[in-house]
Amino acid sequence: MARKNLNIGLIGYGFMGRTHSNAFLQAPRFFDVPYQPVLKAVCARSAERAKGFAENWGYQSVETDWRALLQRKDIDLIDIASPNNTHAEIAIAAAKAGKMVLCEKPLGRTGAEAKAMTDAVESANVPNMVWYNYRRVPAVVLLKQLLEEGRFGRIFHYRSNFLQDWTISSDLPQGGEGLWRLDVSIAGSGVTGDLLAHNIDMALWLNGPIVEVTAMTETFIKERKHNLTGKVEPVGIDDASAFLCRFANGSMAIFEATRYARGHKALFSLEVNGEKASAGWDLHDLHRLEYFDHRDEGRLRGWKSVHISDGDHPYMKNWWVPGLQIGYEHTFIHQVADFLQATGKGERAAPTFADGTATDYVTDAVLKSAKTRQWEKVAGV
């Protein structure tokens, strides 16, 4: 059957703009989806750079004002890949304009911002989704399936971390293009909202709601030169964040994120321990699921390293022959495919804005606990 065109308006041309554009192009080539994404327009403040991006990726036009993009009748979907401080205003306006809305994570800089965005898309009844792409790693999806099948029994422990090392130098400035994540007014927070948000979203999806947290954060370098003002200014973001928490299912958890773990570029890992089984996953080896089942015969009981590449593994039948693995970019392709398939059925593909808000409520509680040095309840649970 002929696919219906879905005209995409992308806001932002940075790293995430590239991953999203690639996903829109590739999803219909590998998956049976009811829509054909059409790269209609890219919007950014620099017309020259936006034009170069458009030529490289095949966007048909360029805008420099996102409001003008939203007014265009030839745009069906707004994809927000711009800095965090722009998410709420654009998403709310896009929903009111009747556009489908996809938004990079974190959804809002705070739970309140995210809630306003969720109210807007739900009031307008428009399809919406947050780009928590790691949910679409086949090994993690298999873990989700095993949990839902009850193979783990009662869950006792969940632990997860996200380690990087790119901000250790005190000479690194803050603010401006490429370094806005170090400017609290733009980012909202540091590693809590940027890195731990991924860990939290994954945990909520795999293990259910988080009820309460106790946390600590640290800003190791207190002042940095600001690229926009040229002045040395206080650093308002957290360089490292760690917290303990309790889930609604009674399990305990430990989370940690930092940009000061020398030697780690993007170590995102998790482990789940249940009464019958345990499993672990590591982004550096994303095509493998480490699995231990206590019900195995005693003589052969031990950890298994399962290579996720066969046709009966999640998503893999759409790719290559068994034994050949896929990578980071494929998670975005899977997310687009799922969104298009769900939208075609009149359904909502997770994580929705409501799911993104749930994650932002947890990060709110983490940041609050780091200040109060007390256990804090998570809103909405």
CSV table of C-alpha atoms in Angstrom, one decimal:
chain,number,residue,atom,x,y,z
A,1,MET,CA,0.0,0.0,0.0
A,2,ALA,CA,1.1,3.5,-0.7
A,3,ARG,CA,2.5,5.4,2.3
A,4,LYS,CA,1.1,8.7,3.3
A,5,ASN,CA,3.6,11.5,3.4
A,6,LEU,CA,4.5,13.0,6.8
A,7,ASN,CA,6.2,16.3,6.5
A,8,ILE,CA,8.9,16.9,9.1
A,9,GLY,CA,10.0,20.3,10.5
A,10,LEU,CA,13.3,19.9,12.4
A,11,ILE,CA,14.4,22.6,14.9
A,12,GLY,CA,18.1,22.4,15.5
A,13,TYR,CA,21.0,21.1,13.4
A,14,GLY,CA,23.5,19.8,15.9
A,15,PHE,CA,24.4,16.3,16.9
A,16,MET,CA,20.9,15.2,17.7
A,17,GLY,CA,19.5,16.8,14.6
A,18,ARG,CA,21.8,14.5,12.6
A,19,THR,CA,20.7,11.4,14.4
A,20,HIS,CA,17.0,12.3,14.0
A,21,SER,CA,17.4,13.1,10.3
A,22,ASN,CA,19.1,9.8,9.6
A,23,ALA,CA,16.3,8.0,11.5
A,24,PHE,CA,13.6,9.7,9.4
A,25,LEU,CA,15.3,8.7,6.2
A,26,GLN,CA,16.1,5.1,7.2
A,27,ALA,CA,13.0,3.9,9.1
A,28,PRO,CA,10.8,3.4,6.0
A,29,ARG,CA,13.7,1.7,4.2
A,30,PHE,CA,13.9,-1.1,6.8
A,31,PHE,CA,10.5,-1.2,8.5
A,32,ASP,CA,6.9,-1.5,7.3
A,33,VAL,CA,5.5,1.8,8.3
A,34,PRO,CA,2.3,3.6,7.2
A,35,TYR,CA,4.0,7.0,6.7
A,36,GLN,CA,6.8,8.3,4.5
A,37,PRO,CA,8.8,11.0,6.4
A,38,VAL,CA,9.5,13.9,4.1
A,39,LEU,CA,12.3,16.2,5.3
A,40,LYS,CA,10.4,19.4,4.6
A,41,ALA,CA,12.2,22.1,6.6
A,42,VAL,CA,15.0,22.6,9.1
A,43,CYS,CA,15.0,25.6,11.4
A,44,ALA,CA,18.0,27.3,13.0
A,45,ARG,CA,19.2,30.8,13.9
A,46,SER,CA,22.1,30.7,11.3
A,47,ALA,CA,20.6,30.6,7.8
A,48,GLU,CA,23.9,29.8,6.3
A,49,ARG,CA,24.6,26.8,8.5
A,50,ALA,CA,21.0,25.6,8.3
A,51,LYS,CA,21.2,25.7,4.5
A,52,GLY,CA,24.4,23.6,4.6
A,53,PHE,CA,22.6,21.1,6.9
A,54,ALA,CA,19.6,21.1,4.6
A,55,GLU,CA,21.7,20.4,1.5
A,56,ASN,CA,23.5,17.5,3.2
A,57,TRP,CA,20.4,15.8,4.6
A,58,GLY,CA,17.9,16.6,1.9
A,59,TYR,CA,15.7,19.1,3.6
A,60,GLN,CA,13.6,21.0,1.1
A,61,SER,CA,13.7,24.4,2.8
A,62,VAL,CA,15.2,26.5,5.6
A,63,GLU,CA,13.6,28.7,8.3
A,64,THR,CA,15.3,30.9,10.9
A,65,ASP,CA,12.3,31.5,13.1
A,66,TRP,CA,10.6,28.5,14.7
A,67,ARG,CA,7.3,30.4,14.9
A,68,ALA,CA,7.2,30.7,11.1
A,69,LEU,CA,7.8,27.0,10.9
A,70,LEU,CA,4.8,26.3,13.1
A,71,GLN,CA,2.6,28.4,11.0
A,72,ARG,CA,3.4,26.5,7.8
A,73,LYS,CA,0.5,24.3,6.6
A,74,ASP,CA,2.9,21.9,4.9
A,75,ILE,CA,4.4,20.8,8.2
A,76,ASP,CA,2.8,17.8,10.0
A,77,LEU,CA,5.4,17.1,12.7
A,78,ILE,CA,7.7,19.3,14.7
A,79,ASP,CA,10.9,17.7,15.9
A,80,ILE,CA,12.6,19.6,18.7
A,81,ALA,CA,16.4,19.0,18.8
A,82,SER,CA,17.4,22.4,20.2
A,83,PRO,CA,18.7,23.3,23.7
A,84,ASN,CA,16.7,22.5,26.8
A,85,ASN,CA,15.5,26.0,27.5
A,86,THR,CA,13.6,26.1,24.2
A,87,HIS,CA,11.7,22.8,24.6
A,88,ALA,CA,8.7,24.0,26.5
A,89,GLU,CA,7.8,27.1,24.5
A,90,ILE,CA,8.2,25.4,21.2
A,91,ALA,CA,6.4,22.2,22.2
A,92,ILE,CA,3.4,24.0,23.7
A,93,ALA,CA,3.1,26.2,20.6
A,94,ALA,CA,3.4,23.3,18.3
A,95,ALA,CA,0.7,21.4,20.1
A,96,LYS,CA,-1.6,24.4,19.9
A,97,ALA,CA,-0.9,24.5,16.1
A,98,GLY,CA,-2.1,20.9,15.9
A,99,LYS,CA,1.3,19.5,15.0
A,100,MET,CA,2.7,16.1,16.1
A,101,VAL,CA,5.6,16.8,18.5
A,102,LEU,CA,8.8,14.9,19.1
A,103,CYS,CA,11.2,16.4,21.6
A,104,GLU,CA,14.7,15.6,22.8
A,105,LYS,CA,15.4,14.7,26.4
A,106,PRO,CA,15.1,15.9,29.0
A,107,LEU,CA,11.5,17.0,28.2
A,108,GLY,CA,11.6,20.0,30.4
A,109,ARG,CA,14.2,21.7,32.6
A,110,THR,CA,11.9,21.0,35.5
A,111,GLY,CA,8.9,18.8,36.2
A,112,ALA,CA,6.6,21.8,36.0
A,113,GLU,CA,7.9,22.7,32.5
A,114,ALA,CA,7.4,19.1,31.4
A,115,LYS,CA,3.9,18.9,32.9
A,116,ALA,CA,2.9,22.1,31.0
A,117,MET,CA,4.2,20.4,27.8
A,118,THR,CA,2.3,17.2,28.5
A,119,ASP,CA,-1.0,19.1,29.2
A,120,ALA,CA,-0.6,20.9,25.9
A,121,VAL,CA,-0.1,17.8,23.7
A,122,GLU,CA,-2.9,15.9,25.6
A,123,SER,CA,-5.3,18.8,25.3
A,124,ALA,CA,-4.6,19.1,21.6
A,125,ASN,CA,-4.7,15.3,21.3
A,126,VAL,CA,-1.6,15.2,19.1
A,127,PRO,CA,0.9,12.3,18.8
A,128,ASN,CA,4.0,13.0,20.9
A,129,MET,CA,7.2,11.3,22.0
A,130,VAL,CA,10.4,12.0,23.8
A,131,TRP,CA,13.7,10.8,22.3
A,132,TYR,CA,14.8,8.4,25.0
A,133,ASN,CA,16.5,6.3,22.3
A,134,TYR,CA,18.1,3.7,24.6
A,135,ARG,CA,14.8,2.1,25.1
A,136,ARG,CA,15.2,0.8,21.6
A,137,VAL,CA,18.4,-1.1,22.0
A,138,PRO,CA,17.5,-4.7,21.1
A,139,ALA,CA,19.3,-6.1,24.1
A,140,VAL,CA,17.4,-3.8,26.5
A,141,VAL,CA,14.1,-4.6,24.8
A,142,LEU,CA,14.8,-8.3,25.3
A,143,LEU,CA,15.5,-7.6,29.0
A,144,LYS,CA,12.1,-5.9,29.2
A,145,GLN,CA,10.5,-8.9,27.7
A,146,LEU,CA,12.2,-11.3,30.1
A,147,LEU,CA,11.1,-9.1,33.1
A,148,GLU,CA,7.5,-9.1,31.8
A,149,GLU,CA,7.6,-12.8,31.4
A,150,GLY,CA,8.3,-13.1,35.2
A,151,ARG,CA,11.7,-14.8,34.7
A,152,PHE,CA,13.3,-12.7,37.5
A,153,GLY,CA,10.6,-13.2,40.1
A,154,ARG,CA,10.6,-10.6,42.8
A,155,ILE,CA,13.1,-7.7,42.0
A,156,PHE,CA,15.5,-6.8,44.8
A,157,HIS,CA,18.0,-4.5,43.3
A,158,TYR,CA,18.5,-2.1,40.4
A,159,ARG,CA,21.7,-0.2,39.7
A,160,SER,CA,22.8,2.0,36.9
A,161,ASN,CA,25.4,4.6,36.0
A,162,PHE,CA,26.4,6.9,33.2
A,163,LEU,CA,30.1,8.0,33.2
A,164,GLN,CA,31.9,10.5,31.1
A,165,ASP,CA,35.1,12.6,31.4
A,166,TRP,CA,34.8,15.5,29.0
A,167,THR,CA,34.5,18.4,31.4
A,168,ILE,CA,37.5,17.7,33.7
A,169,SER,CA,39.6,20.6,32.3
A,170,SER,CA,39.2,23.8,34.2
A,171,ASP,CA,40.0,25.7,31.0
A,172,LEU,CA,36.8,24.5,29.4
A,173,PRO,CA,34.4,27.5,29.1
A,174,GLN,CA,30.6,27.3,29.6
A,175,GLY,CA,27.7,28.6,27.5
A,176,GLY,CA,27.3,29.1,23.8
A,177,GLU,CA,27.0,26.6,21.0
A,178,GLY,CA,28.4,23.2,21.9
A,179,LEU,CA,28.8,24.0,25.6
A,180,TRP,CA,25.3,25.1,26.6
A,181,ARG,CA,25.0,22.0,28.7
A,182,LEU,CA,27.4,23.7,31.2
A,183,ASP,CA,25.1,26.8,31.5
A,184,VAL,CA,22.4,26.1,34.1
A,185,SER,CA,20.0,28.7,32.6
A,186,ILE,CA,20.0,26.8,29.3
A,187,ALA,CA,20.4,23.2,30.5
A,188,GLY,CA,18.4,23.3,33.8
A,189,SER,CA,20.8,21.0,35.5
A,190,GLY,CA,24.0,19.2,34.8
A,191,VAL,CA,24.5,15.4,34.7
A,192,THR,CA,21.2,14.8,36.6
A,193,GLY,CA,19.1,16.0,33.7
A,194,ASP,CA,21.5,15.2,30.9
A,195,LEU,CA,22.8,11.8,31.8
A,196,LEU,CA,20.8,10.4,34.7
A,197,ALA,CA,17.6,11.2,32.8
A,198,HIS,CA,18.5,8.3,30.5
A,199,ASN,CA,19.1,6.0,33.4
A,200,ILE,CA,15.9,7.1,35.2
A,201,ASP,CA,13.7,6.7,32.1
A,202,MET,CA,15.1,3.2,31.5
A,203,ALA,CA,14.6,2.3,35.1
A,204,LEU,CA,11.0,3.5,35.2
A,205,TRP,CA,10.3,1.5,32.0
A,206,LEU,CA,12.0,-1.7,33.2
A,207,ASN,CA,11.2,-1.6,36.9
A,208,GLY,CA,8.2,0.7,37.5
A,209,PRO,CA,7.8,4.0,39.5
A,210,ILE,CA,10.4,5.4,41.8
A,211,VAL,CA,8.8,6.5,45.1
A,212,GLU,CA,11.5,8.4,47.0
A,213,VAL,CA,15.2,9.4,46.7
A,214,THR,CA,18.1,10.6,48.7
A,215,ALA,CA,20.9,12.2,46.7
A,216,MET,CA,24.1,14.2,46.6
A,217,THR,CA,25.6,16.3,43.8
A,218,GLU,CA,28.9,18.1,43.4
A,219,THR,CA,30.2,20.9,41.2
A,220,PHE,CA,34.0,20.3,41.1
A,221,ILE,CA,34.9,23.4,39.2
A,222,LYS,CA,33.0,26.4,40.7
A,223,GLU,CA,33.8,29.0,38.1
A,224,ARG,CA,34.3,29.0,34.3
A,225,LYS,CA,34.6,31.6,31.6
A,226,HIS,CA,31.3,32.2,29.8
A,227,ASN,CA,31.6,32.1,26.0
A,228,LEU,CA,28.8,34.7,25.6
A,229,THR,CA,29.8,37.3,28.2
A,230,GLY,CA,33.5,36.7,28.2
A,231,LYS,CA,33.5,36.9,32.0
A,232,VAL,CA,34.4,34.3,34.6
A,233,GLU,CA,31.0,33.3,36.1
A,234,PRO,CA,29.8,30.7,38.7
A,235,VAL,CA,29.0,27.3,37.4
A,236,GLY,CA,25.4,26.4,38.3
A,237,ILE,CA,25.2,22.8,37.0
A,238,ASP,CA,26.1,19.6,38.8
A,239,ASP,CA,29.2,17.8,37.5
A,240,ALA,CA,28.4,14.6,39.4
A,241,SER,CA,25.2,13.2,40.9
A,242,ALA,CA,24.4,10.1,42.8
A,243,PHE,CA,21.3,8.9,44.6
A,244,LEU,CA,19.7,6.0,46.4
A,245,CYS,CA,16.0,5.3,45.8
A,246,ARG,CA,13.1,2.9,46.5
A,247,PHE,CA,10.8,1.7,43.8
A,248,ALA,CA,7.1,1.1,44.2
A,249,ASN,CA,7.7,-2.7,43.8
A,250,GLY,CA,9.9,-2.6,47.0
A,251,SER,CA,13.3,-2.9,45.3
A,252,MET,CA,16.3,-0.7,46.1
A,253,ALA,CA,18.4,1.1,43.6
A,254,ILE,CA,21.7,3.0,43.2
A,255,PHE,CA,22.3,5.6,40.4
A,256,GLU,CA,25.4,7.5,39.6
A,257,ALA,CA,26.4,9.9,36.8
A,258,THR,CA,29.5,12.1,36.4
A,259,ARG,CA,31.5,13.9,33.7
A,260,TYR,CA,34.6,13.4,35.9
A,261,ALA,CA,35.3,9.7,35.5
A,262,ARG,CA,38.6,9.7,33.6
A,263,GLY,CA,38.8,7.1,30.8
A,264,HIS,CA,35.0,6.9,30.3
A,265,LYS,CA,33.4,8.5,27.3
A,266,ALA,CA,29.9,7.1,27.5
A,267,LEU,CA,29.6,4.3,30.0
A,268,PHE,CA,25.9,3.7,30.5
A,269,SER,CA,25.3,0.4,32.3
A,270,LEU,CA,22.6,-1.2,34.3
A,271,GLU,CA,22.0,-4.4,36.3
A,272,VAL,CA,18.8,-6.0,37.7
A,273,ASN,CA,18.9,-8.6,40.5
A,274,GLY,CA,15.8,-10.7,41.1
A,275,GLU,CA,15.0,-13.8,43.2
A,276,LYS,CA,15.4,-16.1,40.2
A,277,ALA,CA,17.6,-14.3,37.8
A,278,SER,CA,19.9,-11.3,37.1
A,279,ALA,CA,20.8,-9.4,34.0
A,280,GLY,CA,23.2,-6.6,33.0
A,281,TRP,CA,23.8,-4.4,30.0
A,282,ASP,CA,26.5,-2.0,29.0
A,283,LEU,CA,26.3,0.6,26.2
A,284,HIS,CA,29.9,0.0,25.2
A,285,ASP,CA,28.8,-3.6,24.3
A,286,LEU,CA,25.2,-2.7,23.4
A,287,HIS,CA,24.5,-5.8,21.4
A,288,ARG,CA,25.1,-8.1,24.4
A,289,LEU,CA,22.8,-9.0,27.3
A,290,GLU,CA,24.5,-10.6,30.3
A,291,TYR,CA,22.1,-13.0,31.9
A,292,PHE,CA,22.2,-15.4,34.9
A,293,ASP,CA,19.4,-17.8,35.7
A,294,HIS,CA,19.5,-19.6,39.1
A,295,ARG,CA,17.2,-22.3,37.8
A,296,ASP,CA,19.9,-23.7,35.4
A,297,GLU,CA,21.5,-27.0,36.3
A,298,GLY,CA,23.9,-26.5,39.1
A,299,ARG,CA,27.0,-27.8,37.2
A,300,LEU,CA,26.4,-25.4,34.3
A,301,ARG,CA,25.0,-22.5,36.2
A,302,GLY,CA,26.7,-19.2,35.4
A,303,TRP,CA,26.5,-15.9,33.6
A,304,LYS,CA,25.7,-16.1,29.9
A,305,SER,CA,26.7,-13.5,27.4
A,306,VAL,CA,23.9,-13.4,24.8
A,307,HIS,CA,24.8,-11.9,21.4
A,308,ILE,CA,21.6,-10.0,20.3
A,309,SER,CA,21.7,-10.4,16.5
A,310,ASP,CA,19.3,-13.2,15.6
A,311,GLY,CA,16.0,-12.9,13.8
A,312,ASP,CA,14.0,-13.7,17.0
A,313,HIS,CA,15.6,-10.9,18.9
A,314,PRO,CA,13.8,-7.5,19.0
A,315,TYR,CA,14.1,-5.5,15.8
A,316,MET,CA,16.8,-7.7,14.4
A,317,LYS,CA,14.8,-9.4,11.6
A,318,ASN,CA,14.7,-6.0,9.9
A,319,TRP,CA,18.5,-5.7,9.7
A,320,TRP,CA,21.3,-8.1,8.6
A,321,VAL,CA,22.0,-11.8,8.8
A,322,PRO,CA,22.4,-13.4,12.2
A,323,GLY,CA,25.7,-12.6,13.9
A,324,LEU,CA,26.0,-9.1,12.5
A,325,GLN,CA,25.3,-6.4,15.0
A,326,ILE,CA,23.9,-2.9,14.8
A,327,GLY,CA,24.8,0.3,16.6
A,328,TYR,CA,23.8,3.6,18.3
A,329,GLU,CA,22.2,5.2,15.3
A,330,HIS,CA,19.8,2.2,14.9
A,331,THR,CA,18.1,3.0,18.2
A,332,PHE,CA,16.7,6.3,16.7
A,333,ILE,CA,15.6,4.4,13.6
A,334,HIS,CA,13.7,2.0,15.8
A,335,GLN,CA,12.1,4.9,17.7
A,336,VAL,CA,10.9,6.5,14.5
A,337,ALA,CA,9.5,3.2,13.2
A,338,ASP,CA,7.6,2.6,16.4
A,339,PHE,CA,6.3,6.1,16.4
A,340,LEU,CA,5.0,5.8,12.8
A,341,GLN,CA,3.5,2.4,13.3
A,342,ALA,CA,1.7,3.5,16.5
A,343,THR,CA,0.5,6.8,15.0
A,344,GLY,CA,-0.9,4.9,12.0
A,345,LYS,CA,-3.0,2.8,14.4
A,346,GLY,CA,-4.2,5.9,16.4
A,347,GLU,CA,-2.0,4.8,19.3
A,348,ARG,CA,0.7,6.6,21.3
A,349,ALA,CA,4.3,5.3,21.2
A,350,ALA,CA,6.2,5.4,24.5
A,351,PRO,CA,8.0,7.3,25.9
A,352,THR,CA,5.2,9.9,25.6
A,353,PHE,CA,5.5,13.4,27.1
A,354,ALA,CA,3.7,12.0,30.2
A,355,ASP,CA,6.6,9.4,30.5
A,356,GLY,CA,9.1,12.2,30.1
A,357,THR,CA,7.4,14.2,32.8
A,358,ALA,CA,7.7,11.2,35.2
A,359,THR,CA,11.4,11.2,34.6
A,360,ASP,CA,11.6,14.9,35.2
A,361,TYR,CA,9.8,14.5,38.5
A,362,VAL,CA,12.5,12.1,39.6
A,363,THR,CA,15.3,14.5,38.6
A,364,ASP,CA,13.5,17.3,40.5
A,365,ALA,CA,13.5,15.1,43.6
A,366,VAL,CA,17.1,14.2,43.2
A,367,LEU,CA,18.2,17.9,42.9
A,368,LYS,CA,16.0,18.8,45.9
A,369,SER,CA,17.3,16.0,48.0
A,370,ALA,CA,20.9,17.1,47.2
A,371,LYS,CA,20.1,20.5,48.7
A,372,THR,CA,18.0,19.4,51.7
A,373,ARG,CA,20.1,16.3,52.4
A,374,GLN,CA,16.9,14.4,53.2
A,375,TRP,CA,14.8,11.7,51.6
A,376,GLU,CA,12.4,13.4,49.1
A,377,LYS,CA,9.2,12.0,47.7
A,378,VAL,CA,8.8,11.9,43.9
A,379,ALA,CA,5.8,13.9,42.6
A,380,GLY,CA,3.0,12.1,40.8
A,381,VAL,CA,3.7,8.7,42.5
